[in-house]
Amino acid sequence: MTMLIRAVAALSLSLGSLGLAGPVAAQTAWDMPVPYPDGNFHTRNAAQFAADIDKATGGSLKIKIHSAGSLFKHPEIKRAVRQGTAPIGEILQSLAANESPVYASDSLPFLATGYDAAKKLYDVQKPYLQKQLESEGLMLLYSVPWPPQGLYAKRELNSINDLKGLKFRTYNPTIGRIASLAGAIPTQIEVPDLPTAFATGRVDVMITSASTGVDTKAQDYLTHYIDTQAWLPRNIVFVNKAAFDKLKPDEQKAVLAAAKAAEERGWKLSQEEMTIKTKALKDAKIVVMPPSADLKAGLTKIGETIAAEWAAKAGPEGQKMLEDFKK
Ligand code: PCA
């Protein structure tokens, strides 16, 4: 029996190498690690991106999405793609803020708070982002924002003072700075670990989108969502340039076309997501409220401090970017 299986395996192998196994013979299979769960709109968008490429290449380039940090955890994804362990991946751009200020520029509090402003900021930032990624052997494929960021808590927060001493969940270094300036205690936690972190008291508050609140069932561990609309952080999808260069020209074309479509689709999805998921929070009995004038003023002040610190770090290029954005 074993002999027979071996013989059949050997036969199909040789048929494959003769090119008799059909179009799958010359197939490239790419693993694509992404940080967020399957149902999340970024992950759904990536799945459509992969399906478009599959279709356009007649199945010669297959991309398999590994969601929720299942193949590489979020903080490892960028390095994995740089090293070519994974040819393609997605991260929250600002997770890499400590590597270069350009990665932080989408997440400066109250700089760009709506979709039009976020798009303008992205357009202004894009050449710098592309250059930075190129210097790391990477190529930007597309970038899509999250819905605006609001404050989740277990009670009403009416001023910055109310944040003092609370354990503040962060997803990038800038939020760490916000927490510190507010007298709170920052703790970096990835989305898949959020429910446990709240349930076990490792964190008290977080700033994130309505989307992530719904994805992680915030109603199980939080009661209030203060809709601060502080910024719209973006995800970036990028490819290892050497891996991209190895693709056939028609495959490269298919990847670039699918990326363009994913970016356009993603910005629309994100906007729809904002409305749908803010309503879902209300339906789940979370109190959704605007920030008080006091809280808003306090956060704005912190935002100004952070913008000044960022500009000092980002030097003339950063300064130019901010000026172009404000034009
Ligand atoms: N959700 C992600 C990043 C921004 C967002 O809305 C998170 O909470 O980690």
Short mmCIF file of C-alpha atoms and ligand atoms in Angstrom, two decimals:
data_model
loop_
_atom_site.label_atom_id
_atom_site.label_comp_id
_atom_site.label_asym_id
_atom_site.label_seq_id
_atom_site.Cartn_x
_atom_site.Cartn_y
_atom_site.Cartn_z
CA MET A 1 0.00 0.00 0.00
CA THR A 2 2.73 2.44 0.99
CA MET A 3 4.59 1.52 -2.18
CA LEU A 4 1.51 2.28 -4.27
CA ILE A 5 1.05 5.72 -2.65
CA ARG A 6 4.71 6.45 -3.28
CA ALA A 7 4.37 5.40 -6.89
CA VAL A 8 1.32 7.60 -7.39
CA ALA A 9 3.08 10.52 -5.72
CA ALA A 10 6.13 10.05 -7.91
CA LEU A 11 3.96 9.87 -11.01
CA SER A 12 2.08 13.08 -10.24
CA LEU A 13 5.38 14.78 -9.40
CA SER A 14 6.81 13.88 -12.79
CA LEU A 15 3.61 14.90 -14.56
CA GLY A 16 3.86 18.21 -12.69
CA SER A 17 7.41 18.81 -13.75
CA LEU A 18 6.48 18.00 -17.35
CA GLY A 19 3.91 20.75 -17.12
CA LEU A 20 1.03 18.31 -17.53
CA ALA A 21 -0.66 19.20 -14.25
CA GLY A 22 -2.36 22.26 -15.69
CA PRO A 23 -1.94 25.94 -14.85
CA VAL A 24 -1.10 25.28 -11.19
CA ALA A 25 2.31 23.98 -12.25
CA ALA A 26 3.96 27.41 -12.31
CA GLN A 27 2.45 28.71 -9.14
CA THR A 28 3.93 31.18 -6.67
CA ALA A 29 2.45 30.97 -3.19
CA TRP A 30 2.86 33.96 -0.87
CA ASP A 31 2.06 34.03 2.82
CA MET A 32 0.67 37.38 3.97
CA PRO A 33 0.68 37.98 7.72
CA VAL A 34 -1.79 40.66 8.91
CA PRO A 35 -2.37 41.81 12.51
CA TYR A 36 -6.16 42.10 12.67
CA PRO A 37 -8.96 39.51 12.83
CA ASP A 38 -10.76 37.91 9.87
CA GLY A 39 -13.97 39.94 10.10
CA ASN A 40 -12.16 43.28 10.31
CA PHE A 41 -12.57 45.49 7.22
CA HIS A 42 -8.80 45.74 6.62
CA THR A 43 -8.52 41.96 6.59
CA ARG A 44 -11.57 41.60 4.34
CA ASN A 45 -10.03 44.17 2.02
CA ALA A 46 -6.76 42.19 1.93
CA ALA A 47 -8.70 39.01 1.15
CA GLN A 48 -10.33 40.76 -1.82
CA PHE A 49 -6.89 42.03 -2.90
CA ALA A 50 -5.61 38.43 -2.89
CA ALA A 51 -8.69 37.20 -4.77
CA ASP A 52 -8.22 39.89 -7.44
CA ILE A 53 -4.61 38.82 -7.96
CA ASP A 54 -5.58 35.16 -8.12
CA LYS A 55 -8.14 35.96 -10.79
CA ALA A 56 -5.93 38.33 -12.82
CA THR A 57 -3.02 35.87 -12.88
CA GLY A 58 -5.17 32.82 -13.60
CA GLY A 59 -4.02 31.37 -10.27
CA SER A 60 -0.28 31.69 -10.92
CA LEU A 61 0.17 33.97 -7.88
CA LYS A 62 -1.70 32.84 -4.76
CA ILE A 63 -1.66 34.94 -1.60
CA LYS A 64 -2.71 33.31 1.65
CA ILE A 65 -3.78 35.73 4.39
CA HIS A 66 -2.81 34.82 7.97
CA SER A 67 -5.03 36.98 10.19
CA ALA A 68 -4.78 38.20 13.80
CA GLY A 69 -1.01 37.76 14.06
CA SER A 70 -1.32 34.00 13.58
CA LEU A 71 1.79 33.59 11.40
CA PHE A 72 3.85 36.49 12.78
CA LYS A 73 2.76 38.67 15.67
CA HIS A 74 2.16 42.31 14.74
CA PRO A 75 5.52 43.63 16.05
CA GLU A 76 7.35 40.95 13.99
CA ILE A 77 5.58 41.39 10.66
CA LYS A 78 7.68 44.21 9.23
CA ARG A 79 10.96 42.50 10.05
CA ALA A 80 9.68 39.23 8.57
CA VAL A 81 8.91 40.97 5.26
CA ARG A 82 12.25 42.80 5.27
CA GLN A 83 14.07 39.52 5.76
CA GLY A 84 11.88 37.81 3.18
CA THR A 85 10.55 35.24 5.65
CA ALA A 86 7.17 36.52 4.48
CA PRO A 87 7.11 38.20 1.03
CA ILE A 88 4.21 40.54 1.83
CA GLY A 89 2.48 41.87 4.95
CA GLU A 90 0.34 44.50 6.61
CA ILE A 91 1.00 46.60 9.71
CA LEU A 92 -0.34 49.66 11.43
CA GLN A 93 2.08 52.24 10.01
CA SER A 94 2.66 54.02 13.32
CA LEU A 95 3.74 50.83 15.05
CA ALA A 96 7.08 51.53 13.34
CA ALA A 97 7.22 55.14 14.62
CA ASN A 98 10.47 54.55 16.51
CA GLU A 99 12.22 53.48 13.29
CA SER A 100 11.52 56.74 11.45
CA PRO A 101 9.36 59.81 12.17
CA VAL A 102 7.65 59.37 8.80
CA TYR A 103 5.83 56.33 10.21
CA ALA A 104 4.32 58.48 12.99
CA SER A 105 3.04 61.30 10.81
CA ASP A 106 -0.48 59.90 10.33
CA SER A 107 -1.08 59.59 14.07
CA LEU A 108 -0.40 63.07 15.39
CA PRO A 109 -3.41 63.93 17.58
CA PHE A 110 -5.86 66.42 16.03
CA LEU A 111 -3.70 67.15 12.98
CA ALA A 112 -6.04 65.39 10.52
CA THR A 113 -9.36 64.36 12.06
CA GLY A 114 -11.64 63.61 9.09
CA TYR A 115 -11.33 61.56 5.89
CA ASP A 116 -10.57 64.51 3.59
CA ALA A 117 -7.80 65.78 5.85
CA ALA A 118 -6.44 62.25 6.34
CA LYS A 119 -6.32 61.79 2.56
CA LYS A 120 -4.49 65.07 2.11
CA LEU A 121 -2.00 64.10 4.82
CA TYR A 122 -1.46 60.74 3.12
CA ASP A 123 -0.87 62.36 -0.28
CA VAL A 124 1.67 64.75 1.23
CA GLN A 125 3.35 62.00 3.23
CA LYS A 126 3.43 59.32 0.53
CA PRO A 127 6.73 60.19 -1.22
CA TYR A 128 8.58 60.19 2.13
CA LEU A 129 6.91 56.95 3.13
CA GLN A 130 7.81 55.29 -0.16
CA LYS A 131 11.41 56.47 0.15
CA GLN A 132 11.70 55.18 3.70
CA LEU A 133 10.24 51.79 2.79
CA GLU A 134 12.54 51.57 -0.27
CA SER A 135 15.56 52.17 1.97
CA GLU A 136 14.47 49.06 3.87
CA GLY A 137 14.10 46.89 0.74
CA LEU A 138 10.30 47.24 0.86
CA MET A 139 7.71 48.64 -1.52
CA LEU A 140 4.44 50.30 -0.52
CA LEU A 141 1.40 48.65 -2.14
CA TYR A 142 -1.52 50.40 -0.50
CA SER A 143 -2.59 52.21 2.64
CA VAL A 144 -6.03 52.53 4.24
CA PRO A 145 -7.10 54.49 7.34
CA TRP A 146 -8.98 53.27 10.37
CA PRO A 147 -12.10 55.19 11.36
CA PRO A 148 -11.45 58.13 13.75
CA GLN A 149 -10.04 57.32 17.16
CA GLY A 150 -12.08 57.71 20.34
CA LEU A 151 -11.55 57.09 24.02
CA TYR A 152 -13.01 53.98 25.68
CA ALA A 153 -13.46 53.86 29.44
CA LYS A 154 -15.42 52.35 32.29
CA ARG A 155 -17.03 55.68 33.15
CA GLU A 156 -17.40 59.22 31.83
CA LEU A 157 -14.10 61.04 31.42
CA ASN A 158 -14.57 64.77 31.50
CA SER A 159 -11.04 66.10 31.58
CA ILE A 160 -7.43 65.01 31.22
CA ASN A 161 -7.31 64.86 35.02
CA ASP A 162 -9.70 61.92 34.91
CA LEU A 163 -6.99 59.92 33.13
CA LYS A 164 -4.41 60.33 35.90
CA GLY A 165 -3.09 57.04 37.21
CA LEU A 166 -5.18 54.91 34.82
CA LYS A 167 -3.57 52.07 32.86
CA PHE A 168 -3.74 53.28 29.28
CA ARG A 169 -3.60 50.78 26.42
CA THR A 170 -1.32 51.92 23.57
CA TYR A 171 -0.87 50.59 20.02
CA ASN A 172 1.99 52.88 19.00
CA PRO A 173 4.68 55.02 20.67
CA THR A 174 2.69 58.25 20.19
CA ILE A 175 -0.17 57.01 22.36
CA GLY A 176 2.45 56.11 24.93
CA ARG A 177 3.44 59.75 24.91
CA ILE A 178 -0.20 60.90 25.18
CA ALA A 179 -0.67 58.63 28.19
CA SER A 180 2.49 59.91 29.87
CA LEU A 181 1.56 63.55 29.28
CA ALA A 182 -1.86 62.83 30.79
CA GLY A 183 -0.32 61.22 33.86
CA ALA A 184 -1.58 57.76 32.88
CA ILE A 185 0.43 54.53 32.68
CA PRO A 186 1.01 53.32 29.10
CA THR A 187 0.89 49.59 28.20
CA GLN A 188 1.39 48.35 24.64
CA ILE A 189 -1.21 45.68 23.77
CA GLU A 190 -2.15 44.15 20.42
CA VAL A 191 -5.81 43.79 19.40
CA PRO A 192 -6.04 39.97 19.79
CA ASP A 193 -4.95 40.36 23.44
CA LEU A 194 -7.35 43.20 24.33
CA PRO A 195 -10.28 41.30 25.88
CA THR A 196 -7.98 39.40 28.27
CA ALA A 197 -5.99 42.52 29.13
CA PHE A 198 -9.18 44.35 30.15
CA ALA A 199 -10.69 41.34 31.90
CA THR A 200 -7.58 40.84 34.02
CA GLY A 201 -7.21 44.52 34.88
CA ARG A 202 -3.97 45.10 32.95
CA VAL A 203 -5.66 48.13 31.36
CA ASP A 204 -8.43 50.61 32.17
CA VAL A 205 -8.76 52.82 29.07
CA MET A 206 -7.87 52.83 25.39
CA ILE A 207 -7.99 55.04 22.31
CA THR A 208 -9.08 53.20 19.20
CA SER A 209 -11.80 53.12 16.53
CA ALA A 210 -15.43 52.04 16.81
CA SER A 211 -14.29 49.25 14.52
CA THR A 212 -11.83 47.74 16.99
CA GLY A 213 -14.29 48.29 19.86
CA VAL A 214 -16.81 46.13 18.00
CA ASP A 215 -14.20 43.56 16.86
CA THR A 216 -13.14 43.01 20.48
CA LYS A 217 -16.66 43.17 22.03
CA ALA A 218 -15.86 46.25 24.10
CA GLN A 219 -19.29 46.01 25.76
CA ASP A 220 -17.96 43.01 27.71
CA TYR A 221 -15.37 45.10 29.53
CA LEU A 222 -16.09 48.82 28.96
CA THR A 223 -19.09 51.12 29.15
CA HIS A 224 -18.26 54.48 27.55
CA TYR A 225 -17.03 55.60 24.14
CA ILE A 226 -16.01 59.24 23.93
CA ASP A 227 -15.99 60.12 20.26
CA THR A 228 -12.92 62.38 20.22
CA GLN A 229 -12.13 61.87 16.48
CA ALA A 230 -8.50 62.45 17.38
CA TRP A 231 -6.81 61.07 14.23
CA LEU A 232 -7.19 58.39 11.56
CA PRO A 233 -4.21 56.03 11.77
CA ARG A 234 -3.43 54.12 8.59
CA ASN A 235 -2.37 50.57 7.89
CA ILE A 236 0.23 49.93 5.20
CA VAL A 237 0.51 46.87 2.99
CA PHE A 238 3.98 46.38 1.58
CA VAL A 239 6.01 43.80 -0.27
CA ASN A 240 9.61 42.65 -0.12
CA LYS A 241 11.07 44.31 -3.23
CA ALA A 242 13.30 41.37 -4.16
CA ALA A 243 10.30 39.02 -3.99
CA PHE A 244 8.28 41.41 -6.14
CA ASP A 245 11.11 41.64 -8.69
CA LYS A 246 11.08 37.85 -9.04
CA LEU A 247 7.46 37.84 -10.24
CA LYS A 248 6.67 37.67 -13.95
CA PRO A 249 5.79 41.06 -15.50
CA ASP A 250 2.09 40.19 -15.80
CA GLU A 251 2.01 39.12 -12.15
CA GLN A 252 3.66 42.38 -11.10
CA LYS A 253 1.05 44.27 -13.08
CA ALA A 254 -1.73 42.29 -11.41
CA VAL A 255 -0.33 43.06 -7.93
CA LEU A 256 -0.09 46.79 -8.63
CA ALA A 257 -3.58 46.95 -10.16
CA ALA A 258 -5.10 45.03 -7.23
CA ALA A 259 -3.27 47.30 -4.78
CA LYS A 260 -4.68 50.40 -6.43
CA ALA A 261 -8.19 48.94 -6.27
CA ALA A 262 -7.69 47.88 -2.63
CA GLU A 263 -6.67 51.39 -1.64
CA GLU A 264 -9.73 52.97 -3.27
CA ARG A 265 -12.07 50.31 -1.88
CA GLY A 266 -10.46 50.50 1.57
CA TRP A 267 -10.97 54.25 2.02
CA LYS A 268 -14.67 53.80 1.17
CA LEU A 269 -15.01 50.76 3.44
CA SER A 270 -13.42 52.69 6.28
CA GLN A 271 -15.91 55.52 5.99
CA GLU A 272 -18.85 53.11 5.94
CA GLU A 273 -17.28 51.29 8.86
CA MET A 274 -17.26 54.47 10.96
CA THR A 275 -21.05 54.84 10.69
CA ILE A 276 -21.91 51.15 10.98
CA LYS A 277 -19.63 50.42 13.93
CA THR A 278 -20.49 53.57 15.90
CA LYS A 279 -24.14 52.47 15.68
CA ALA A 280 -23.15 48.92 16.65
CA LEU A 281 -21.52 50.27 19.83
CA LYS A 282 -24.75 52.05 20.73
CA ASP A 283 -26.75 48.91 19.98
CA ALA A 284 -24.43 47.03 22.34
CA LYS A 285 -25.42 49.53 25.05
CA ILE A 286 -22.13 51.40 25.15
CA VAL A 287 -22.67 55.07 26.01
CA VAL A 288 -21.44 56.99 22.97
CA MET A 289 -20.80 60.63 23.77
CA PRO A 290 -18.90 63.65 22.44
CA PRO A 291 -15.88 64.85 24.44
CA SER A 292 -16.51 67.64 26.95
CA ALA A 293 -14.94 71.00 26.09
CA ASP A 294 -12.47 70.46 28.92
CA LEU A 295 -11.34 67.04 27.72
CA LYS A 296 -11.10 68.29 24.14
CA ALA A 297 -8.97 71.26 25.21
CA GLY A 298 -6.69 69.03 27.26
CA LEU A 299 -6.21 66.55 24.44
CA THR A 300 -5.61 69.37 21.96
CA LYS A 301 -2.87 70.77 24.17
CA ILE A 302 -1.23 67.36 24.43
CA GLY A 303 -1.55 67.09 20.64
CA GLU A 304 0.33 70.37 20.20
CA THR A 305 3.17 69.20 22.43
CA ILE A 306 3.42 65.95 20.50
CA ALA A 307 3.34 67.71 17.11
CA ALA A 308 6.19 70.00 18.22
CA GLU A 309 8.23 67.03 19.46
CA TRP A 310 7.56 65.20 16.21
CA ALA A 311 8.58 68.20 14.07
CA ALA A 312 11.85 68.52 16.00
CA LYS A 313 12.63 64.86 15.36
CA ALA A 314 11.49 64.88 11.73
CA GLY A 315 13.74 67.82 10.79
CA PRO A 316 13.37 69.84 7.56
CA GLU A 317 11.54 67.05 5.69
CA GLY A 318 8.94 66.82 8.45
CA GLN A 319 8.60 70.58 8.53
CA LYS A 320 8.05 70.66 4.78
CA MET A 321 5.46 67.92 5.06
CA LEU A 322 3.50 69.81 7.71
CA GLU A 323 3.67 73.02 5.67
CA ASP A 324 2.45 71.24 2.53
CA PHE A 325 -0.35 69.68 4.52
CA LYS A 326 -1.47 73.03 5.91
CA LYS A 327 -1.43 74.75 2.47
N1 PCA B 1 -7.55 49.78 15.72
C1 PCA B 1 -6.21 49.31 15.86
C2 PCA B 1 -5.35 50.44 15.38
C3 PCA B 1 -6.23 51.60 15.22
C4 PCA B 1 -7.59 51.08 15.38
O1 PCA B 1 -8.63 51.71 15.20
C5 PCA B 1 -5.87 48.99 17.28
O2 PCA B 1 -6.65 49.32 18.17
O3 PCA B 1 -4.79 48.46 17.53
#
